[in-house]
Short mmCIF file of C-alpha atoms in Angstrom, two decimals:
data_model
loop_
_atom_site.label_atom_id
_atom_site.label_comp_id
_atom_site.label_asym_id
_atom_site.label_seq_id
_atom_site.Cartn_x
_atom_site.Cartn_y
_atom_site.Cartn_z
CA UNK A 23 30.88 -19.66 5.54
CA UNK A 24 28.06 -20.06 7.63
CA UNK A 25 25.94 -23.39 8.63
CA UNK A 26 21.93 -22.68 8.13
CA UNK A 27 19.20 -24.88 8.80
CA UNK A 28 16.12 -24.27 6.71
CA UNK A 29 13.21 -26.20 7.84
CA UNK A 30 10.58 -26.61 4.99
CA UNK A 31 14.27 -26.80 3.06
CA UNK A 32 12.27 -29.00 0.24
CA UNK A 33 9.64 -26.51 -0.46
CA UNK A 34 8.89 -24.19 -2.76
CA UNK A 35 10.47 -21.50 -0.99
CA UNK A 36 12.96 -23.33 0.79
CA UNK A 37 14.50 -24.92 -2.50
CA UNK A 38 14.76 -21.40 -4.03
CA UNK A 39 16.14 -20.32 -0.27
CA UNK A 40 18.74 -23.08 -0.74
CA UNK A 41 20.15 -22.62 -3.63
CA UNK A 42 20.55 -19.12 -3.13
CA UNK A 43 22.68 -19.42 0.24
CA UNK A 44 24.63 -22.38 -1.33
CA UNK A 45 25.73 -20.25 -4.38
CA UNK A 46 26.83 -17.64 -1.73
CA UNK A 47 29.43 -20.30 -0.13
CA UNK A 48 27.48 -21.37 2.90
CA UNK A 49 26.69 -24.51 4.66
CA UNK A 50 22.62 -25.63 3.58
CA UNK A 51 20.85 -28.52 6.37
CA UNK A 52 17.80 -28.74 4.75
CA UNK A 53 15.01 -30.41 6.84
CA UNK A 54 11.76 -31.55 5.85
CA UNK A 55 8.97 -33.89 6.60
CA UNK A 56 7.51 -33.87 3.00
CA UNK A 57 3.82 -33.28 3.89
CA UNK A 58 4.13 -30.55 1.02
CA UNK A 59 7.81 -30.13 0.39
CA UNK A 60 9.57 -32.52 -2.67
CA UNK A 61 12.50 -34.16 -3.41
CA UNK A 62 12.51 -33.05 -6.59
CA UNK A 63 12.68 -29.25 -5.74
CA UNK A 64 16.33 -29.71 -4.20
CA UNK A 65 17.16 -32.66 -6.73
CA UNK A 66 19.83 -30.74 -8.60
CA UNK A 67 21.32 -30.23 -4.93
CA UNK A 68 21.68 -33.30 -2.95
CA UNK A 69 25.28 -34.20 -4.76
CA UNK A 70 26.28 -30.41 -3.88
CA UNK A 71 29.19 -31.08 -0.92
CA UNK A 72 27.69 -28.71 1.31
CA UNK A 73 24.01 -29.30 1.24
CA UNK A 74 22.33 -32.21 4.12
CA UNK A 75 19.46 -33.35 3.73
CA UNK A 76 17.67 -34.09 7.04
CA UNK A 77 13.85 -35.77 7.31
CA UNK A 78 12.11 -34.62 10.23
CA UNK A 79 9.48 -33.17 11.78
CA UNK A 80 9.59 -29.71 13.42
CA UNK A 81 6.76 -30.30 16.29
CA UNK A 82 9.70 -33.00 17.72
CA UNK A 83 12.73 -30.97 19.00
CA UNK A 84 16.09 -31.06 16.52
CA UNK A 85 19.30 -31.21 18.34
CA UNK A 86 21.82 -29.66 15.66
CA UNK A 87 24.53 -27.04 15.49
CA UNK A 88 24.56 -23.70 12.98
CA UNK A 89 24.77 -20.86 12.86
CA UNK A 90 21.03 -19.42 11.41
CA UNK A 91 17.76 -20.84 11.53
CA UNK A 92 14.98 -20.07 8.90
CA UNK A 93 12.20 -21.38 10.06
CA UNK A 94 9.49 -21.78 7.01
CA UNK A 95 7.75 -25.55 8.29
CA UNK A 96 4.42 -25.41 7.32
CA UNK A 97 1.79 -26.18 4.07
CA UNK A 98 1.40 -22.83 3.20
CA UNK A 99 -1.78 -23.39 -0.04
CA UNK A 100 -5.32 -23.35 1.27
CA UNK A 101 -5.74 -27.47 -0.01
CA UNK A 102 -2.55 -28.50 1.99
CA UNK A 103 -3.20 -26.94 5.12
CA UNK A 104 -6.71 -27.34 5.69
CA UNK A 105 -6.44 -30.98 4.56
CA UNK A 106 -5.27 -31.71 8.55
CA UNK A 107 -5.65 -28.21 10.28
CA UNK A 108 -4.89 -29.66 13.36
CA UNK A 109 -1.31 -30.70 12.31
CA UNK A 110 -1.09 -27.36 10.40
CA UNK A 111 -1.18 -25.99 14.02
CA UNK A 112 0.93 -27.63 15.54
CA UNK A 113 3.61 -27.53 12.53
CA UNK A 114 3.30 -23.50 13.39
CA UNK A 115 2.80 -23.54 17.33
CA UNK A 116 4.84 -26.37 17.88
CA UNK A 117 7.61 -25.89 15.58
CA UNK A 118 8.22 -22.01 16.44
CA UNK A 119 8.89 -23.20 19.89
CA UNK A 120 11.14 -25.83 18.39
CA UNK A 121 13.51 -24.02 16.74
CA UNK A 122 12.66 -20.99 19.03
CA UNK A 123 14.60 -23.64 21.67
CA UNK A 124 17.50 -24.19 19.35
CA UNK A 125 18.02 -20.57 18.91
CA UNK A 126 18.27 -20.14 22.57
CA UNK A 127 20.48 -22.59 23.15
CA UNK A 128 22.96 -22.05 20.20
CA UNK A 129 22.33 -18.19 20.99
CA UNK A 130 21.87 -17.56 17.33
CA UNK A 131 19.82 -15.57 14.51
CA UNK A 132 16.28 -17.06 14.04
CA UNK A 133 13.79 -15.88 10.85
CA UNK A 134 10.26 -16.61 10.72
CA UNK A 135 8.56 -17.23 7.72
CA UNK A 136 5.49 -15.56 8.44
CA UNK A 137 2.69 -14.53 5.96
CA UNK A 138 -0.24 -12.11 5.15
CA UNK A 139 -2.70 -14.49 6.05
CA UNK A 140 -1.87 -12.60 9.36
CA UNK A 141 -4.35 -9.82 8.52
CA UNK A 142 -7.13 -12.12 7.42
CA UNK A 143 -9.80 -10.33 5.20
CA UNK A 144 -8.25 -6.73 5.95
CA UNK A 145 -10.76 -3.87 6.97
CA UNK A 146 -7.58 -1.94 5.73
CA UNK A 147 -6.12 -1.41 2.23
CA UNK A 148 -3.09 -1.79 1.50
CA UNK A 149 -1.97 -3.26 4.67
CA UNK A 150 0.91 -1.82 6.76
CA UNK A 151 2.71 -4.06 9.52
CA UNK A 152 0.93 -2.11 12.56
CA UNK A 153 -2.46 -3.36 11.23
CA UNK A 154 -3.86 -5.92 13.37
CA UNK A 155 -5.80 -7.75 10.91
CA UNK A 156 -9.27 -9.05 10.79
CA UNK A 157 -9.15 -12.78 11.22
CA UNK A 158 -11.91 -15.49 11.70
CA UNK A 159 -10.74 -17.45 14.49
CA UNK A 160 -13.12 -20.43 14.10
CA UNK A 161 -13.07 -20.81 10.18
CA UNK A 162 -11.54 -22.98 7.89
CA UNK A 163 -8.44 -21.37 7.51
CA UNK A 164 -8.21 -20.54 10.84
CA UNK A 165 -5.53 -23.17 11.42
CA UNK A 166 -3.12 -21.63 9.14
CA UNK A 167 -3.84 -17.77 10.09
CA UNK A 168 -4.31 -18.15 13.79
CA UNK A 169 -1.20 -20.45 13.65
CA UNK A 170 0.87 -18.11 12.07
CA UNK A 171 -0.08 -15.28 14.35
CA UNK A 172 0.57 -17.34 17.13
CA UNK A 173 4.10 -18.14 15.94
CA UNK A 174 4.83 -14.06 15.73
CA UNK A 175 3.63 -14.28 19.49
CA UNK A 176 6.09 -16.91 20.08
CA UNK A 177 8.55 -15.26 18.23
CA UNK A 178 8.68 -11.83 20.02
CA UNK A 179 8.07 -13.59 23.43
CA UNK A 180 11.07 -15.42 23.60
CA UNK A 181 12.65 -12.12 21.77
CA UNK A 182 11.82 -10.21 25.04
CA UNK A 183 12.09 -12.78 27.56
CA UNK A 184 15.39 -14.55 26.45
CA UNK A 185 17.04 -11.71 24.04
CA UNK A 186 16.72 -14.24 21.10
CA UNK A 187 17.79 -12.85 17.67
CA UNK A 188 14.51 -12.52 15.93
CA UNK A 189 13.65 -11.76 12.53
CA UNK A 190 9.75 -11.80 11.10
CA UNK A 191 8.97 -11.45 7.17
CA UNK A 192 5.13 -11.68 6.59
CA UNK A 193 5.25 -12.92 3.12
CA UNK A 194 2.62 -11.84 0.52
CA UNK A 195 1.58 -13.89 -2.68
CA UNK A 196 4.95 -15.49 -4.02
CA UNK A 197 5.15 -17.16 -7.26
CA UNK A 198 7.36 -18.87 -9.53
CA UNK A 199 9.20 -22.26 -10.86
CA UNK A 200 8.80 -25.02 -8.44
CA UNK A 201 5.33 -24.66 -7.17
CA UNK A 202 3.43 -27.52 -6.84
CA UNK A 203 0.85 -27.85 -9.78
CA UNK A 204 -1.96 -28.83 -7.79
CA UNK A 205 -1.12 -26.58 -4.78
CA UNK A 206 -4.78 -24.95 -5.31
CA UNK A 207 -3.36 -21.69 -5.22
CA UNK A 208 -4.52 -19.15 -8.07
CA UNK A 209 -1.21 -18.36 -10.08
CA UNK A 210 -0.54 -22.26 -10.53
CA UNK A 211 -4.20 -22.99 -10.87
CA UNK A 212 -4.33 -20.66 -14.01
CA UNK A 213 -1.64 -21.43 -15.67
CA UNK A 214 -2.35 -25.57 -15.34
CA UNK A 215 -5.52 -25.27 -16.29
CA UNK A 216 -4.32 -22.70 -19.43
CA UNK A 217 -1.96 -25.18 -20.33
CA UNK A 218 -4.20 -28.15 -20.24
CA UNK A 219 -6.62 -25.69 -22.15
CA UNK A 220 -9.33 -26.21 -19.38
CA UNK A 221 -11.93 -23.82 -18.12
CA UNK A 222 -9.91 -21.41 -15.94
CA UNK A 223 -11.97 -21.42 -12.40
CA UNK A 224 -12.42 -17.77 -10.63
CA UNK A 225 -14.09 -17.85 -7.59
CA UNK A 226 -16.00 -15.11 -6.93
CA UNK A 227 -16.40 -12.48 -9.63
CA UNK A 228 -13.26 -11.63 -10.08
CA UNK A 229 -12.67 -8.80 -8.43
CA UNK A 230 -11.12 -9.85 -5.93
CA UNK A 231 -7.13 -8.59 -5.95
CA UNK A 232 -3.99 -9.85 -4.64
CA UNK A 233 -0.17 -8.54 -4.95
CA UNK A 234 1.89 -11.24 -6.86
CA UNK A 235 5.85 -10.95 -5.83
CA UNK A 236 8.39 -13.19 -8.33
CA UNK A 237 10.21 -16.15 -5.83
CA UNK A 238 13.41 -14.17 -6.79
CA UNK A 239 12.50 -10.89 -4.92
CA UNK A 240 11.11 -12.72 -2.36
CA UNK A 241 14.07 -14.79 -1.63
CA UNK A 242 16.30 -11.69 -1.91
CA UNK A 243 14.33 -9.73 0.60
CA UNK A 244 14.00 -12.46 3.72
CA UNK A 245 18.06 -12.90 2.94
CA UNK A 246 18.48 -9.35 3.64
CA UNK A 247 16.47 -9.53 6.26
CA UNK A 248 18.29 -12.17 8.48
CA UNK A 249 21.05 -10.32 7.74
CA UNK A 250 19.96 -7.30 8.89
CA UNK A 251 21.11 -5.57 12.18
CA UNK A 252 20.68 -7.31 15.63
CA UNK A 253 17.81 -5.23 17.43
CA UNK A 254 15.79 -5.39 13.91
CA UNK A 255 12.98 -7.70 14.63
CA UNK A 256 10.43 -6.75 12.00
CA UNK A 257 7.63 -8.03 11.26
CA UNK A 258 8.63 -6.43 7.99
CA UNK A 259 5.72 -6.91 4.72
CA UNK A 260 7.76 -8.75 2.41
CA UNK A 261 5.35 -8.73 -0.77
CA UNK A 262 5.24 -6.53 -4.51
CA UNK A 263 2.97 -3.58 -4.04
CA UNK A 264 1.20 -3.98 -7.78
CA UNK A 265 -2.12 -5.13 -7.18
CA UNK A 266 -3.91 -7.04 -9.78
CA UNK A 267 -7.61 -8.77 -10.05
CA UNK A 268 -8.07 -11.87 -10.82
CA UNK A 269 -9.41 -11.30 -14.23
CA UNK A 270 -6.80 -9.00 -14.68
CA UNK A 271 -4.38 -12.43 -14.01
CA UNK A 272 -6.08 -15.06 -15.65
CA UNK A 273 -6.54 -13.28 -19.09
CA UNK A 274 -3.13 -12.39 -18.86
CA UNK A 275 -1.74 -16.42 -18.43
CA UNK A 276 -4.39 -16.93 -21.41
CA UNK A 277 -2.86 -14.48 -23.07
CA UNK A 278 0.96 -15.08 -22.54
CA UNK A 279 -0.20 -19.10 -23.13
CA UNK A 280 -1.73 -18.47 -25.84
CA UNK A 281 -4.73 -20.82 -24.52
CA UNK A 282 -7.99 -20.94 -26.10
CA UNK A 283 -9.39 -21.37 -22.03
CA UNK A 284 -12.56 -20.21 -21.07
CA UNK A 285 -13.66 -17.95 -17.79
CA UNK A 286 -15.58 -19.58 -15.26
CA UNK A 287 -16.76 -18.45 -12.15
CA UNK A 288 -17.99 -20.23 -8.97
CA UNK A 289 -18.76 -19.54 -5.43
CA UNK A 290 -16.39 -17.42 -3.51
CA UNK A 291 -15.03 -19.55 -0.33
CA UNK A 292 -15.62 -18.87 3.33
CA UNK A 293 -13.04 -15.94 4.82
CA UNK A 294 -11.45 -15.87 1.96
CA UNK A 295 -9.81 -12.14 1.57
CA UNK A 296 -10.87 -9.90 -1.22
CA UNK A 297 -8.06 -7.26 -1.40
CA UNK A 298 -4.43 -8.20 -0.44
CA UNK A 299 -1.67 -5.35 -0.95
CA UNK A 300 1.62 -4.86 1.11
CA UNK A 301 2.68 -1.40 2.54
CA UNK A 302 6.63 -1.80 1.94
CA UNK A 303 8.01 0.89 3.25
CA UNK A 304 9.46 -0.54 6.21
CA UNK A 305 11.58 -2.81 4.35
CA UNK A 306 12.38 -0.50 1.65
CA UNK A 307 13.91 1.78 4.59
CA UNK A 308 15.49 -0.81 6.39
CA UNK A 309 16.51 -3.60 4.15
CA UNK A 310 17.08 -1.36 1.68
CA UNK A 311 14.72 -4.28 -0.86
CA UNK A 312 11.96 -3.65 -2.80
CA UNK A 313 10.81 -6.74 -6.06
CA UNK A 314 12.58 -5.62 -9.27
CA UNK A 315 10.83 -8.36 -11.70
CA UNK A 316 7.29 -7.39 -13.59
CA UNK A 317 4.55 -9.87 -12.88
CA UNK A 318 4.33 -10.54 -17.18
CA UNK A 319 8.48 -11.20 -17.20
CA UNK A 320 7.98 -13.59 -13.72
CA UNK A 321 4.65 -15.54 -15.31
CA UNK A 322 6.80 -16.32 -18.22
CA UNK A 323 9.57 -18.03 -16.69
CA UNK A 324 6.72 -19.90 -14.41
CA UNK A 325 5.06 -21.16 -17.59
CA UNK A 326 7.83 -22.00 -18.89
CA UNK A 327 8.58 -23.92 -15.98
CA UNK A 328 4.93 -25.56 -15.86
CA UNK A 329 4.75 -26.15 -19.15
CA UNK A 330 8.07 -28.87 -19.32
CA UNK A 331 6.66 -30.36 -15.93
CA UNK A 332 3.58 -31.55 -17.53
CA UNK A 333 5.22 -32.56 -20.73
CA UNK A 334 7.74 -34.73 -18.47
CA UNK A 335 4.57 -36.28 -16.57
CA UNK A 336 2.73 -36.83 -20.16
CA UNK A 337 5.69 -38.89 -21.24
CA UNK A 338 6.13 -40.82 -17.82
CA UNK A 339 2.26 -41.85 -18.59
CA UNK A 340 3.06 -42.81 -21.59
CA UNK A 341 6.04 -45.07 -21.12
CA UNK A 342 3.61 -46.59 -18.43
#
């Protein structure tokens, strides 16, 4: 049995991460802020004897003992973290040197939750971890790019100067049960609107493509990789290879809904990347991982999952 801290624990990813170490026999301290992250993600948890809950802030040091840290603090959806970009900065900058700190101290394994937004619009396709990335430093989404990339810097400077255990995932479109329903970003955007039998909203003309990996993969690869061998830093592309348009994706949620939804297009917004594909090689060799679950079985069980959270909030307006 091991004691892990996830910060972010009440996230989308963090709730799924969670669960999974809990049902493996470990020790969970969850900690969280909720800017983004909800209680009701790690609901069915907080009676579980060993889960600990824990509100904080990562850009103020923590002062705890485990054994891992997986560090996955910050909004992550385009609304979220451009709502207060400065704070989204600091959550990354401030909070990799944070935990960073802990790790040195309790000389232990540290994973960063990093993320594709690392290569910005790519001048490369698909993109392999060497690739530097093309990012705007000055634009809107800056705060969350350049403060991820400046976390990775963190990461493998304390790696080299201290011998910290590191361990970087750059995580590529994840989807699944538990996302936030007005997150903004495009899988949960469809499949609200397709539920609510709205216009479905493409921006752009819908050629744009992105990669869309199942939470259950995902999950399953950054476990294997902060378990991997000491020496293996990464950053490893942790991501599902298919690549699909976004017309390709929204006619099949209309589709698998069986919405009567219309198409809609507006204007495309600034930096935002129009091709996003991981090269996963590098984890296939090394973590010996690669996503096992189609994008039509994983929008299922997200609809599914979508589809009872709005009926619960219809009701809860209703008894109001």
């Amino acid at each position: 049995m091991k004691r892990i801290l996830i910060t972010g624990g009440a996230g989308f990813l963090g709730s799924h991460l969670s669960e999974k170490l809990l049902k493996e026999g470990n020790e969970v301290l969850c900690v969280d802020n909720f800017y983004t992250g909800s209680r009701k993600n790690i609901h069915n948890l907080l009676d579980h004897k060993n889960f600990e809950l824990l509100r904080h802030d990562v850009t103020h040091p923590l002062f705890v003992e485990v054994d891992q840290i997986y560090n996955l603090a910050c909004p992550a959806s385009p609304i979220h973290y451009q709502f207060d970009p400065v704070q989204t900065t600091k959550t990354s900058v401030l909070g990799a040197i944070n935990m960073l700190g802990l790790a040195k101290r309790l000389k232990i394994p540290i994973l960063q939750a990093s993320t594709s937004e690392v290569y910005g619009d790519p001048a490369v396709h698909p993109q392999p971890e060497n690739y530097r990335g093309n990012v705007n430093p000055i634009g809107p989404r800056a705060c969350y790019d350049e403060g991820k990339r400046c976390a990775e810097t963190l990461f493998f400077d304390y790696y080299r100067q201290h011998q910290i255990d590191i361990k970087v995932i750059r995580i590529f479109n994840t989807y699944g049960p538990k996302m936030n329903p007005l997150d903004g970003r495009v899988v949960s955007n469809f499949i609200v609107q397709a539920l609510k039998g709205e216009n479905i909203s493409i921006y752009g003309d819908g050629t744009q493509t992105r990669s869309f990996c199942y939470v259950d993969d995902l999950i399953d690869g950054m476990v294997k990789m902060m378990n991997s061998s000491q020496g293996f830093t990464g950053p490893v592309n942790i991501g599902n290879p298919r690549e699909f348009t976004m017309l390709d994706l929204a006619r099949k949620i209309i589709d698998l809904t069986g919405s009567e939804s219309r198409i809609v297009f507006q204007e495309l917004p600034e930096d935002d990347p129009l091709q996003r594909r991981p090269v996963i090689d590098l984890a296939s060799e090394k973590l010996n991982w690669k996503p096992t679950i189609e994008l039509t079985n994983g929008l299922v069980k997200t609809i599914e999952y979508f589809r009872d959270t709005l009926q619960a909030e219809k009701e809860i307006q209703t008894l109001a």
